[in-house]
Every structure is written in structure tokens, then in C-alpha cells.
mmCIF file of C-alpha atoms in Angstrom:
data_model
loop_
_atom_site.group_PDB
_atom_site.id
_atom_site.type_symbol
_atom_site.label_atom_id
_atom_site.label_comp_id
_atom_site.label_asym_id
_atom_site.label_seq_id
_atom_site.Cartn_x
_atom_site.Cartn_y
_atom_site.Cartn_z
ATOM 1 C CA UNK Z 1 -83.104 35.078 16.966
ATOM 2 C CA UNK Z 2 -83.472 38.644 15.741
ATOM 3 C CA UNK Z 3 -80.448 40.333 14.239
ATOM 4 C CA UNK Z 4 -79.798 44.088 14.280
ATOM 5 C CA UNK Z 5 -80.554 44.184 10.539
ATOM 6 C CA UNK Z 6 -83.875 42.380 10.999
ATOM 7 C CA UNK Z 7 -84.868 44.579 13.920
ATOM 8 C CA UNK Z 8 -83.983 47.756 12.033
ATOM 9 C CA UNK Z 9 -85.845 46.648 8.899
ATOM 10 C CA UNK Z 10 -88.961 45.839 10.920
ATOM 11 C CA UNK Z 11 -88.821 49.140 12.790
ATOM 12 C CA UNK Z 12 -87.684 51.529 10.071
ATOM 13 C CA UNK Z 13 -89.328 49.897 7.042
ATOM 14 C CA UNK Z 14 -88.185 51.230 3.674
ATOM 15 C CA UNK Z 15 -88.592 54.850 4.781
ATOM 16 C CA UNK Z 16 -85.772 54.786 7.304
ATOM 17 C CA UNK Z 17 -82.173 53.696 7.617
ATOM 18 C CA UNK Z 18 -81.438 50.062 6.851
ATOM 19 C CA UNK Z 19 -78.285 47.987 7.192
ATOM 20 C CA UNK Z 20 -76.493 47.494 3.888
ATOM 21 C CA UNK Z 21 -76.000 43.738 3.334
ATOM 22 C CA UNK Z 22 -72.374 44.041 2.208
ATOM 23 C CA UNK Z 23 -70.878 47.013 4.075
ATOM 24 C CA UNK Z 24 -73.051 46.472 7.191
ATOM 25 C CA UNK Z 25 -73.277 50.252 7.555
ATOM 26 C CA UNK Z 26 -76.576 52.094 7.678
ATOM 27 C CA UNK Z 27 -77.986 53.448 4.436
ATOM 28 C CA UNK Z 28 -81.319 55.009 3.461
ATOM 29 C CA UNK Z 29 -83.857 52.323 2.587
ATOM 30 C CA UNK Z 30 -84.542 54.082 -0.666
ATOM 31 C CA UNK Z 31 -80.893 53.883 -1.657
ATOM 32 C CA UNK Z 32 -78.781 51.117 -3.110
ATOM 33 C CA UNK Z 33 -79.107 48.764 -0.116
ATOM 34 C CA UNK Z 34 -82.225 46.859 -1.184
ATOM 35 C CA UNK Z 35 -80.831 46.375 -4.703
ATOM 36 C CA UNK Z 36 -77.538 45.154 -3.215
ATOM 37 C CA UNK Z 37 -79.434 42.631 -1.097
ATOM 38 C CA UNK Z 38 -81.393 41.464 -4.125
ATOM 39 C CA UNK Z 39 -78.175 41.109 -6.137
ATOM 40 C CA UNK Z 40 -76.563 39.153 -3.298
ATOM 41 C CA UNK Z 41 -79.381 36.588 -3.031
ATOM 42 C CA UNK Z 42 -80.340 36.457 -6.720
ATOM 43 C CA UNK Z 43 -78.778 33.036 -7.339
ATOM 44 C CA UNK Z 44 -80.597 31.496 -4.371
ATOM 45 C CA UNK Z 45 -83.849 33.037 -5.564
ATOM 46 C CA UNK Z 46 -83.323 31.545 -9.017
ATOM 47 C CA UNK Z 47 -82.461 28.122 -7.566
ATOM 48 C CA UNK Z 48 -85.672 28.092 -5.520
ATOM 49 C CA UNK Z 49 -87.977 29.464 -8.224
ATOM 50 C CA UNK Z 50 -88.539 32.713 -6.340
ATOM 51 C CA UNK Z 51 -86.820 35.158 -8.677
ATOM 52 C CA UNK Z 52 -89.918 36.455 -10.457
ATOM 53 C CA UNK Z 53 -91.917 37.453 -7.340
ATOM 54 C CA UNK Z 54 -88.829 38.887 -5.670
ATOM 55 C CA UNK Z 55 -88.021 41.112 -8.643
ATOM 56 C CA UNK Z 56 -90.964 43.326 -7.697
ATOM 57 C CA UNK Z 57 -89.708 43.850 -4.139
ATOM 58 C CA UNK Z 58 -87.448 46.846 -4.938
ATOM 59 C CA UNK Z 59 -90.479 48.505 -6.546
ATOM 60 C CA UNK Z 60 -92.126 48.601 -3.122
ATOM 61 C CA UNK Z 61 -89.712 51.369 -2.257
ATOM 62 C CA UNK Z 62 -91.410 53.577 -4.819
ATOM 63 C CA UNK Z 63 -95.031 52.630 -4.190
ATOM 64 C CA UNK Z 64 -94.753 51.793 -0.513
ATOM 65 C CA UNK Z 65 -95.714 48.680 1.367
ATOM 66 C CA UNK Z 66 -98.984 48.041 3.155
ATOM 67 C CA UNK Z 67 -97.800 49.551 6.439
ATOM 68 C CA UNK Z 68 -96.763 52.767 4.707
ATOM 69 C CA UNK Z 69 -100.133 53.040 2.964
ATOM 70 C CA UNK Z 70 -101.947 52.480 6.268
ATOM 71 C CA UNK Z 71 -99.897 55.138 8.073
ATOM 72 C CA UNK Z 72 -100.567 57.618 5.285
ATOM 73 C CA UNK Z 73 -104.318 56.954 5.356
ATOM 74 C CA UNK Z 74 -104.394 57.232 9.150
ATOM 75 C CA UNK Z 75 -102.556 60.585 9.078
ATOM 76 C CA UNK Z 76 -105.281 61.956 6.800
ATOM 77 C CA UNK Z 77 -108.068 60.932 9.190
ATOM 78 C CA UNK Z 78 -106.605 59.957 12.593
ATOM 79 C CA UNK Z 79 -109.975 59.159 14.164
ATOM 80 C CA UNK Z 80 -111.150 57.002 11.272
ATOM 81 C CA UNK Z 81 -109.485 53.636 11.807
ATOM 82 C CA UNK Z 82 -112.531 51.892 10.331
ATOM 83 C CA UNK Z 83 -112.088 54.001 7.175
ATOM 84 C CA UNK Z 84 -108.434 52.978 6.959
ATOM 85 C CA UNK Z 85 -109.416 49.306 7.124
ATOM 86 C CA UNK Z 86 -112.082 49.814 4.428
ATOM 87 C CA UNK Z 87 -109.645 51.715 2.161
ATOM 88 C CA UNK Z 88 -107.022 48.974 2.563
ATOM 89 C CA UNK Z 89 -109.597 46.318 1.695
ATOM 90 C CA UNK Z 90 -110.514 48.239 -1.468
ATOM 91 C CA UNK Z 91 -106.840 48.578 -2.420
ATOM 92 C CA UNK Z 92 -106.297 44.862 -1.876
ATOM 93 C CA UNK Z 93 -109.226 43.967 -4.118
ATOM 94 C CA UNK Z 94 -108.131 46.336 -6.905
#
């Protein structure tokens, strides 16, 4: 079942408003919300051996995730979807 927080995160991505995991109010995705979520689940991440990969997740807010990169490339050349796919493949290989 999808929750409002899950739906908003999928729709807004890190560039929009997300639901803060403690206050449950909306906050900019580039704000303190993602760090608060990480802090809240840190112990579970450690227990499951997932802490190291998850530590890089807040950095995605600075560099952008794959969807953000694709949207940016598509805005530069809206008719060149094939070029977007090729650029993403090159980025993935790098």
C-alpha cells in the first residue's frame, strides 16, 4: 500500500517537497528531512549491514539522481531521446 510520503517522494523526487519523517510536515527535499530520515533509521541500517551504501544517499541531493539527470539532458535536447539514453549509458559506465 502506498503512503502519502511514498507517493510524494516518488512524484516530487529530491527537488520538491517531501514529508519530514518526524514532524510529518512538508519540507524541501534539499533540507534537513533526508538527513532526519537517515538518522532515524541508522541503527537498522547498521544492524543489516546497509550503513555504508546508505551513507551516500544524502549526497544524491547535491548531485541528483538518475531521473534528475535524464530530465536535465532531455530539456537540453527535447527531440533527442536516443541521445539522452546514450548519455545516461556513458554516465553509468564512467
